[in-house]
Short mmCIF file of C-alpha atoms and ligand atoms in Angstrom, two decimals:
data_model
loop_
_atom_site.label_atom_id
_atom_site.label_comp_id
_atom_site.label_asym_id
_atom_site.label_seq_id
_atom_site.Cartn_x
_atom_site.Cartn_y
_atom_site.Cartn_z
CA MET Z 213 -55.07 5.09 -4.69
CA ILE Z 214 -51.62 4.01 -5.70
CA LEU Z 215 -48.95 6.55 -4.95
CA LEU Z 216 -45.92 6.57 -7.18
CA LYS Z 217 -42.96 5.67 -5.07
CA PRO Z 218 -40.33 8.36 -5.15
CA THR Z 219 -37.04 7.11 -6.54
CA ILE Z 220 -35.22 9.11 -3.90
CA GLU Z 221 -33.94 5.97 -2.10
CA ASN Z 222 -31.83 5.16 -5.09
CA LYS Z 223 -30.63 8.67 -5.59
CA ILE Z 224 -26.90 9.22 -5.42
CA TRP Z 225 -26.14 12.59 -3.89
CA LEU Z 226 -23.13 14.77 -4.54
CA SER Z 227 -22.14 14.95 -0.88
CA SER Z 228 -24.55 14.04 1.88
CA PRO Z 229 -24.17 14.05 5.67
CA HIS Z 230 -22.62 10.92 7.20
CA MET Z 231 -23.04 10.43 10.92
CA GLY Z 232 -20.52 8.37 12.83
CA GLY Z 233 -22.59 7.08 15.76
CA ALA Z 234 -21.55 9.06 18.82
CA GLU Z 235 -23.29 12.29 17.73
CA LEU Z 236 -26.62 11.44 19.35
CA GLU Z 237 -24.94 10.71 22.69
CA TYR Z 238 -23.41 14.18 22.79
CA VAL Z 239 -26.69 15.76 21.72
CA LYS Z 240 -28.56 13.76 24.36
CA ASP Z 241 -26.03 15.01 26.90
CA ALA Z 242 -26.93 18.55 25.97
CA PHE Z 243 -30.61 17.77 26.57
CA ASP Z 244 -30.00 15.84 29.80
CA THR Z 245 -27.99 18.70 31.28
CA ASN Z 246 -30.26 21.38 29.75
CA TRP Z 247 -27.35 23.05 27.91
CA ILE Z 248 -29.60 24.00 24.99
CA ALA Z 249 -27.70 27.25 24.53
CA PRO Z 250 -25.02 28.79 22.38
CA LEU Z 251 -22.52 27.87 25.03
CA GLY Z 252 -21.81 24.80 27.11
CA PRO Z 253 -19.61 21.72 27.38
CA ASN Z 254 -20.14 20.56 23.79
CA VAL Z 255 -19.00 23.89 22.35
CA ASN Z 256 -15.82 23.79 24.44
CA GLY Z 257 -15.32 20.07 23.75
CA PHE Z 258 -15.80 20.55 20.00
CA GLU Z 259 -13.31 23.42 19.94
CA THR Z 260 -10.75 21.37 21.85
CA SER Z 261 -11.16 18.39 19.52
CA ILE Z 262 -10.53 20.61 16.48
CA GLU Z 263 -7.50 22.20 18.16
CA ASN Z 264 -6.08 18.77 18.97
CA TYR Z 265 -6.67 17.63 15.41
CA LEU Z 266 -5.19 20.66 13.64
CA ASP Z 267 -2.27 21.68 15.79
CA ASN Z 268 -2.20 22.27 19.54
CA GLU Z 269 -0.94 25.82 19.04
CA VAL Z 270 -4.16 27.07 17.42
CA HIS Z 271 -7.27 28.51 19.04
CA VAL Z 272 -10.70 27.67 17.66
CA ALA Z 273 -13.98 29.60 18.04
CA ALA Z 274 -17.03 27.53 17.04
CA LEU Z 275 -19.53 29.70 15.16
CA SER Z 276 -22.91 29.41 13.47
CA SER Z 277 -21.46 29.10 9.94
CA GLY Z 278 -18.34 29.36 7.84
CA THR Z 279 -19.73 32.55 6.35
CA ALA Z 280 -20.03 34.05 9.85
CA ALA Z 281 -16.41 33.03 10.49
CA ILE Z 282 -15.25 34.85 7.33
CA HIS Z 283 -17.29 37.91 8.32
CA LEU Z 284 -15.78 38.04 11.83
CA GLY Z 285 -12.33 37.23 10.43
CA LEU Z 286 -12.48 40.29 8.18
CA VAL Z 287 -13.68 42.43 11.10
CA LEU Z 288 -10.71 41.24 13.18
CA LEU Z 289 -8.31 42.03 10.32
CA GLY Z 290 -9.64 45.58 10.39
CA VAL Z 291 -11.53 45.58 7.09
CA THR Z 292 -13.97 48.49 6.96
CA ARG Z 293 -16.00 50.55 4.52
CA GLY Z 294 -14.13 51.50 1.36
CA ASP Z 295 -11.28 49.00 1.84
CA GLU Z 296 -10.23 46.64 -0.93
CA VAL Z 297 -9.90 42.91 -0.27
CA LEU Z 298 -8.24 40.55 -2.75
CA CYS Z 299 -10.19 37.32 -3.10
CA GLN Z 300 -9.72 34.13 -5.09
CA SER Z 301 -12.27 34.31 -7.90
CA PHE Z 302 -12.68 30.56 -8.27
CA THR Z 303 -14.65 29.79 -5.12
CA PHE Z 304 -18.10 29.63 -3.55
CA SER Z 305 -19.76 33.04 -3.15
CA ALA Z 306 -19.58 32.80 0.65
CA SER Z 307 -15.84 33.52 0.41
CA ALA Z 308 -16.56 36.96 -1.02
CA ASN Z 309 -19.97 38.04 0.30
CA PRO Z 310 -18.73 39.07 3.77
CA ILE Z 311 -16.40 41.62 2.12
CA CYS Z 312 -19.56 43.38 0.95
CA TYR Z 313 -21.30 43.04 4.34
CA LEU Z 314 -18.56 45.38 5.58
CA GLY Z 315 -18.95 47.89 2.77
CA ALA Z 316 -15.55 46.91 1.42
CA GLU Z 317 -14.83 45.98 -2.18
CA PRO Z 318 -13.77 42.58 -3.49
CA ILE Z 319 -11.05 42.47 -6.14
CA PHE Z 320 -10.87 39.05 -7.75
CA VAL Z 321 -7.74 37.07 -8.62
CA ASP Z 322 -7.70 34.07 -10.94
CA SER Z 323 -6.36 30.59 -10.21
CA ASP Z 324 -3.39 28.63 -11.50
CA LYS Z 325 -3.75 25.37 -13.39
CA ASP Z 326 -1.70 23.35 -10.87
CA THR Z 327 -4.00 23.71 -7.87
CA TRP Z 328 -7.07 25.53 -9.25
CA ASN Z 329 -6.41 28.02 -6.44
CA ILE Z 330 -5.18 31.61 -6.28
CA SER Z 331 -2.31 32.20 -8.71
CA PRO Z 332 0.89 33.57 -7.13
CA VAL Z 333 1.71 35.39 -10.38
CA LEU Z 334 -1.65 37.14 -10.61
CA LEU Z 335 -1.75 37.83 -6.87
CA LYS Z 336 1.56 39.68 -7.06
CA LYS Z 337 0.40 41.56 -10.13
CA ALA Z 338 -2.87 42.54 -8.41
CA ILE Z 339 -1.13 43.76 -5.25
CA GLU Z 340 1.38 45.86 -7.17
CA ASP Z 341 -1.29 47.32 -9.42
CA ARG Z 342 -3.58 48.25 -6.50
CA ILE Z 343 -0.67 49.83 -4.63
CA SER Z 344 0.31 51.81 -7.75
CA LYS Z 345 -3.30 53.03 -7.92
CA GLY Z 346 -2.90 54.34 -4.38
CA LYS Z 347 -4.75 51.72 -2.39
CA LYS Z 348 -3.06 48.83 -0.63
CA PRO Z 349 -5.37 45.79 -0.25
CA LYS Z 350 -6.41 45.26 3.37
CA ALA Z 351 -6.49 41.44 3.25
CA ILE Z 352 -6.18 38.43 0.95
CA ILE Z 353 -8.74 35.61 0.92
CA ALA Z 354 -7.11 32.41 -0.35
CA VAL Z 355 -9.13 29.21 -0.66
CA HIS Z 356 -8.23 25.49 -0.59
CA LEU Z 357 -10.93 24.67 -3.11
CA TYR Z 358 -12.37 21.15 -3.18
CA GLY Z 359 -9.84 20.33 -0.45
CA MET Z 360 -6.77 20.95 -2.62
CA PRO Z 361 -4.27 23.20 -0.81
CA TYR Z 362 -3.33 26.46 -2.48
CA LYS Z 363 0.39 27.15 -3.00
CA VAL Z 364 0.90 27.99 0.65
CA LYS Z 365 4.61 28.81 0.50
CA GLU Z 366 4.41 31.11 -2.53
CA ILE Z 367 1.19 32.85 -1.50
CA HIS Z 368 2.30 33.50 2.09
CA GLU Z 369 5.70 34.76 0.93
CA ILE Z 370 3.98 37.32 -1.30
CA ALA Z 371 1.59 38.35 1.47
CA ALA Z 372 4.50 38.72 3.90
CA LYS Z 373 6.53 40.77 1.43
CA TYR Z 374 3.73 43.34 1.15
CA ASN Z 375 2.64 42.88 4.75
CA ILE Z 376 -0.97 41.97 3.94
CA PRO Z 377 -2.79 39.49 6.21
CA ILE Z 378 -4.27 36.28 4.80
CA LEU Z 379 -7.71 34.97 5.60
CA GLU Z 380 -7.42 31.27 4.79
CA ASP Z 381 -10.73 29.84 3.59
CA SER Z 382 -10.38 26.21 4.63
CA ALA Z 383 -14.14 25.56 4.53
CA GLU Z 384 -13.67 22.65 2.13
CA ALA Z 385 -10.30 21.48 3.39
CA LEU Z 386 -10.56 20.04 6.90
CA GLY Z 387 -8.17 17.07 6.79
CA SER Z 388 -6.01 18.44 3.97
CA SER Z 389 -2.38 19.38 4.58
CA TYR Z 390 0.63 21.09 3.04
CA ASP Z 391 4.14 19.82 3.86
CA GLY Z 392 2.56 17.78 6.65
CA ILE Z 393 0.92 20.82 8.26
CA LYS Z 394 -2.86 20.88 8.39
CA CYS Z 395 -4.83 23.33 6.28
CA GLY Z 396 -6.66 25.78 8.52
CA THR Z 397 -3.50 26.71 10.42
CA PHE Z 398 -1.68 28.90 7.88
CA GLY Z 399 -3.68 32.12 7.73
CA ASP Z 400 -3.57 35.01 10.18
CA ILE Z 401 -7.13 33.79 10.48
CA ALA Z 402 -8.57 30.61 8.96
CA VAL Z 403 -12.14 29.41 8.67
CA LEU Z 404 -13.80 26.00 8.61
CA SER Z 405 -17.35 25.07 7.62
CA PHE Z 406 -19.53 22.30 9.00
CA ASN Z 407 -22.40 22.84 6.59
CA GLY Z 408 -24.40 19.74 5.63
CA ASN Z 409 -22.42 19.00 2.47
CA LYS Z 410 -18.91 19.40 3.92
CA ILE Z 411 -16.54 16.62 4.95
CA ILE Z 412 -17.98 16.66 8.47
CA THR Z 413 -21.12 18.50 9.49
CA THR Z 414 -22.98 19.95 12.46
CA SER Z 415 -25.96 20.44 10.09
CA GLY Z 416 -24.91 24.08 9.97
CA GLY Z 417 -21.85 25.58 11.57
CA GLY Z 418 -18.36 26.92 11.15
CA ALA Z 419 -15.24 27.89 13.03
CA LEU Z 420 -12.63 30.60 13.15
CA VAL Z 421 -9.10 29.29 13.69
CA THR Z 422 -6.10 31.38 14.68
CA ARG Z 423 -2.72 31.23 16.38
CA ASN Z 424 -3.48 34.57 17.99
CA LYS Z 425 -5.30 34.08 21.30
CA ASN Z 426 -6.57 37.67 21.27
CA TYR Z 427 -8.27 37.05 17.94
CA LYS Z 428 -10.10 34.05 19.36
CA GLU Z 429 -11.24 35.95 22.44
CA LYS Z 430 -12.35 38.89 20.35
CA ALA Z 431 -14.18 36.57 17.93
CA VAL Z 432 -16.16 34.97 20.76
CA PHE Z 433 -16.88 38.43 22.22
CA LEU Z 434 -18.18 39.76 18.90
CA ALA Z 435 -20.08 36.53 18.16
CA THR Z 436 -22.02 36.86 21.42
CA GLN Z 437 -23.34 40.41 20.90
CA ALA Z 438 -20.20 42.26 22.09
CA ARG Z 439 -21.38 42.69 25.63
CA ASP Z 440 -19.14 44.76 27.90
CA ASN Z 441 -18.26 43.54 31.37
CA ALA Z 442 -21.16 45.02 33.35
CA PRO Z 443 -24.19 43.63 35.25
CA HIS Z 444 -26.54 45.33 32.79
CA TYR Z 445 -26.34 45.05 29.00
CA GLN Z 446 -23.75 47.57 27.91
CA HIS Z 447 -22.14 47.78 24.47
CA SER Z 448 -19.14 49.66 23.11
CA ASN Z 449 -18.92 47.61 19.89
CA ILE Z 450 -21.30 46.38 17.23
CA GLY Z 451 -21.96 42.74 18.01
CA TYR Z 452 -23.16 39.65 16.17
CA ASN Z 453 -25.15 36.56 17.08
CA TYR Z 454 -22.76 34.06 15.55
CA ARG Z 455 -21.93 31.53 18.30
CA MET Z 456 -22.49 27.82 17.65
CA SER Z 457 -25.26 26.17 19.65
CA ASN Z 458 -24.29 23.58 22.25
CA VAL Z 459 -26.72 21.10 20.66
CA LEU Z 460 -25.06 21.32 17.24
CA ALA Z 461 -21.58 21.25 18.76
CA GLY Z 462 -22.58 17.82 20.11
CA ILE Z 463 -22.97 16.60 16.54
CA GLY Z 464 -19.56 18.10 15.79
CA ARG Z 465 -17.90 16.21 18.66
CA GLY Z 466 -19.23 12.95 17.28
CA GLN Z 467 -18.09 13.86 13.79
CA MET Z 468 -14.56 14.70 14.95
CA GLU Z 469 -14.25 11.11 16.20
CA VAL Z 470 -14.53 9.86 12.62
CA ILE Z 471 -12.79 12.63 10.65
CA ASP Z 472 -9.88 10.38 9.63
CA ASP Z 473 -12.30 7.76 8.25
CA ARG Z 474 -14.16 10.46 6.33
CA VAL Z 475 -10.97 11.74 4.70
CA ALA Z 476 -9.90 8.18 3.85
CA ALA Z 477 -13.30 7.43 2.27
CA ARG Z 478 -13.27 10.58 0.13
CA ARG Z 479 -9.73 9.92 -1.01
CA SER Z 480 -10.68 6.38 -1.89
CA ASN Z 481 -13.61 7.69 -3.99
CA PHE Z 482 -11.09 9.77 -5.93
CA GLU Z 483 -8.79 6.78 -6.42
CA TYR Z 484 -11.68 4.66 -7.67
CA TYR Z 485 -12.81 7.26 -10.20
CA LYS Z 486 -9.25 7.78 -11.35
CA GLN Z 487 -8.62 4.07 -11.75
CA LYS Z 488 -11.80 3.59 -13.79
CA LEU Z 489 -11.75 6.83 -15.81
CA GLY Z 490 -8.16 8.10 -15.71
CA HIS Z 491 -7.15 6.25 -18.88
CA ILE Z 492 -10.07 7.61 -20.96
CA SER Z 493 -8.76 10.20 -23.36
CA GLY Z 494 -10.45 13.53 -22.71
CA ILE Z 495 -10.95 13.04 -18.97
CA GLU Z 496 -8.55 14.90 -16.66
CA PHE Z 497 -8.11 14.75 -12.89
CA LEU Z 498 -6.44 17.30 -10.63
CA GLU Z 499 -3.29 15.76 -9.15
CA GLU Z 500 -1.62 16.73 -5.88
CA MET Z 501 1.63 18.64 -6.21
CA ARG Z 502 4.59 17.58 -4.08
CA GLY Z 503 3.90 18.17 -0.38
CA MET Z 504 0.17 18.63 -0.94
CA TYR Z 505 -2.41 16.30 0.57
CA SER Z 506 -6.05 16.86 -0.37
CA ASN Z 507 -9.02 15.57 1.61
CA ARG Z 508 -10.63 15.13 -1.84
CA TRP Z 509 -13.84 16.67 -0.52
CA LEU Z 510 -15.25 16.46 -4.03
CA THR Z 511 -13.76 14.52 -6.91
CA CYS Z 512 -13.81 16.76 -9.98
CA ILE Z 513 -13.09 15.85 -13.58
CA LEU Z 514 -12.40 18.03 -16.60
CA MET Z 515 -14.07 17.10 -19.88
CA PRO Z 516 -12.98 18.15 -23.38
CA SER Z 517 -15.83 20.67 -23.77
CA VAL Z 518 -18.83 22.18 -22.08
CA GLN Z 519 -21.09 20.15 -24.42
CA ILE Z 520 -19.66 16.82 -23.31
CA ARG Z 521 -19.73 18.01 -19.70
CA GLU Z 522 -23.43 18.79 -20.04
CA ASN Z 523 -24.15 15.49 -21.82
CA ILE Z 524 -22.71 13.65 -18.88
CA ARG Z 525 -24.33 15.79 -16.22
CA LEU Z 526 -27.79 15.46 -17.78
CA LYS Z 527 -27.42 11.73 -18.34
CA LEU Z 528 -26.39 11.28 -14.71
CA GLN Z 529 -29.36 13.39 -13.63
CA SER Z 530 -31.75 11.25 -15.70
CA VAL Z 531 -30.74 8.19 -13.69
CA ASP Z 532 -30.96 9.99 -10.32
CA ILE Z 533 -27.30 10.77 -9.89
CA GLU Z 534 -26.44 14.26 -8.71
CA SER Z 535 -23.36 15.89 -10.23
CA ARG Z 536 -22.56 19.60 -10.58
CA PRO Z 537 -20.48 21.99 -12.67
CA LEU Z 538 -17.50 23.47 -10.81
CA TRP Z 539 -17.96 26.79 -8.99
CA LYS Z 540 -18.75 29.67 -11.31
CA PRO Z 541 -15.96 32.20 -10.79
CA MET Z 542 -16.89 35.32 -8.85
CA HIS Z 543 -15.65 37.70 -11.54
CA LEU Z 544 -18.32 36.21 -13.85
CA GLN Z 545 -21.16 36.53 -11.31
CA PRO Z 546 -23.78 39.19 -12.04
CA VAL Z 547 -23.65 40.40 -8.44
CA PHE Z 548 -19.91 41.15 -8.69
CA GLU Z 549 -19.97 42.61 -12.19
CA TYR Z 550 -18.83 46.00 -10.86
CA CYS Z 551 -15.64 44.58 -9.29
CA ASP Z 552 -12.14 44.74 -10.72
CA SER Z 553 -10.36 41.47 -11.39
CA TYR Z 554 -6.98 40.05 -12.41
CA VAL Z 555 -7.76 37.04 -14.56
CA ASP Z 556 -6.26 34.97 -17.36
CA GLY Z 557 -9.09 32.63 -18.34
CA THR Z 558 -8.06 29.71 -16.11
CA SER Z 559 -11.10 29.58 -13.82
CA GLU Z 560 -13.46 30.34 -16.69
CA ASP Z 561 -12.13 27.29 -18.53
CA LEU Z 562 -12.42 25.13 -15.39
CA PHE Z 563 -16.01 26.30 -14.94
CA GLU Z 564 -16.87 25.34 -18.51
CA ARG Z 565 -15.26 21.92 -18.60
CA GLY Z 566 -15.43 20.75 -15.00
CA LEU Z 567 -17.84 18.40 -13.27
CA CYS Z 568 -18.03 17.43 -9.58
CA LEU Z 569 -18.86 13.76 -9.18
CA PRO Z 570 -20.73 12.18 -6.26
CA SER Z 571 -18.16 12.14 -3.48
CA GLY Z 572 -19.88 11.39 -0.17
CA SER Z 573 -18.02 9.29 2.37
CA ASN Z 574 -21.13 7.11 2.62
CA LEU Z 575 -21.15 5.99 -1.03
CA GLY Z 576 -20.80 2.28 -1.64
CA LEU Z 577 -18.92 0.52 -4.41
CA ASP Z 578 -22.28 -0.11 -6.12
CA ASP Z 579 -22.95 3.65 -6.17
CA LEU Z 580 -19.54 4.50 -7.60
CA THR Z 581 -19.92 1.76 -10.21
CA ARG Z 582 -23.24 3.23 -11.31
CA VAL Z 583 -21.64 6.66 -11.80
CA VAL Z 584 -18.65 5.29 -13.70
CA GLU Z 585 -20.82 3.19 -16.02
CA VAL Z 586 -22.82 6.21 -17.18
CA ILE Z 587 -19.67 8.20 -17.92
CA LEU Z 588 -17.91 5.32 -19.68
CA LYS Z 589 -20.93 4.72 -21.87
CA ILE Z 590 -20.82 8.31 -23.16
CA MET Z 591 -17.05 8.65 -23.38
CA THR Z 592 -16.31 5.35 -25.13
CA LYS Z 593 -19.20 5.49 -27.59
C1 LIG K 34 -19.13 26.18 2.39
C2 LIG K 34 -18.17 27.25 2.10
C3 LIG K 34 -18.17 28.46 2.80
C4 LIG K 34 -19.26 28.88 3.74
O1 LIG K 34 -19.51 28.03 4.79
P1 LIG K 34 -20.99 27.95 5.41
O2 LIG K 34 -20.76 27.16 6.66
O3 LIG K 34 -21.84 27.24 4.42
O4 LIG K 34 -21.44 29.34 5.71
C5 LIG K 34 -17.17 29.39 2.52
N1 LIG K 34 -16.22 29.14 1.60
C6 LIG K 34 -16.20 28.00 0.89
C7 LIG K 34 -15.11 27.79 -0.10
C8 LIG K 34 -17.18 27.03 1.10
O5 LIG K 34 -17.18 25.91 0.37
#
């Protein structure tokens, strides 16, 4: 019998894992020393390598996912049942879901056109309106979407004025910076993700980052079942099982050795696409504002209409190239239909016209050429 050979070898993925080489050594170390546990030298080593990379003044707690980090971050900021939390609408659902885990209510805020991230104008409007309705938001979740920093100065000034803490969702932005300062160090609490499609991966994992040492200690305490200091198992708090495993942290240590190469490769993907497609009328790219440096986790383009966007996406798909519409805003998601929002159509328009192009750091020039040729063929017909 002749089996049809899957075409998967030729498939170009949106963003696939890219090992550096040293990962297996660290994992082997974990096996050799029998540290197959959610603690051990790799967890500590991984945390230290992230701290050294971001800013030596921050404390990092390695966790089982970015979503877990957001959940614990909201717990640490005191979010409880009935509270309101302002959240960027244009994001992945994991930014908002943990608000609901806590019985709190998400209120969504639209993006601006400059960064595709939370709009300072609408954020201020939302805060003032909620306060006038008698309920001050408990926290703000701002996201550096696709690696592009949000307007850090403006957003943090507003948050400071009303004394509302910021949870900085930096899940897509490891390696990005604002005025030379790394993303993931601005929020009262920040989170990173090491999911398989992110700029570096531990297969699954995340981290909570903070300048407040107490927050880190409390995060680790809560992430390891909130066990009191006693010989028996005693608990005065509700705990979670959210610590990163020492095996996976080994992958993370290897990945941190190549983070700069990964950022450079993603940025060079963006430059290539822009060079080949930037002059085509109807195709738009998101540029960095002054002082912003994006890791270009995914290169996204805006097309003139949803129809053209779909033409291109389906054509790419037919030749085994994965591309994807931009994130569907949370205020348009069925699950969040009941939530209030402060929107002006920006993220809805981005969702309709936007397409994420293959952006892995392991793509070759031949791969990028294949993608560009398909798009050029449609756009210059
Ligand atoms: C990936 C992602 C998360 C969640 O991280 P996981 O590690 O997958 O749980 C949260 N927010 C954003 C913006 C993300 O892209």
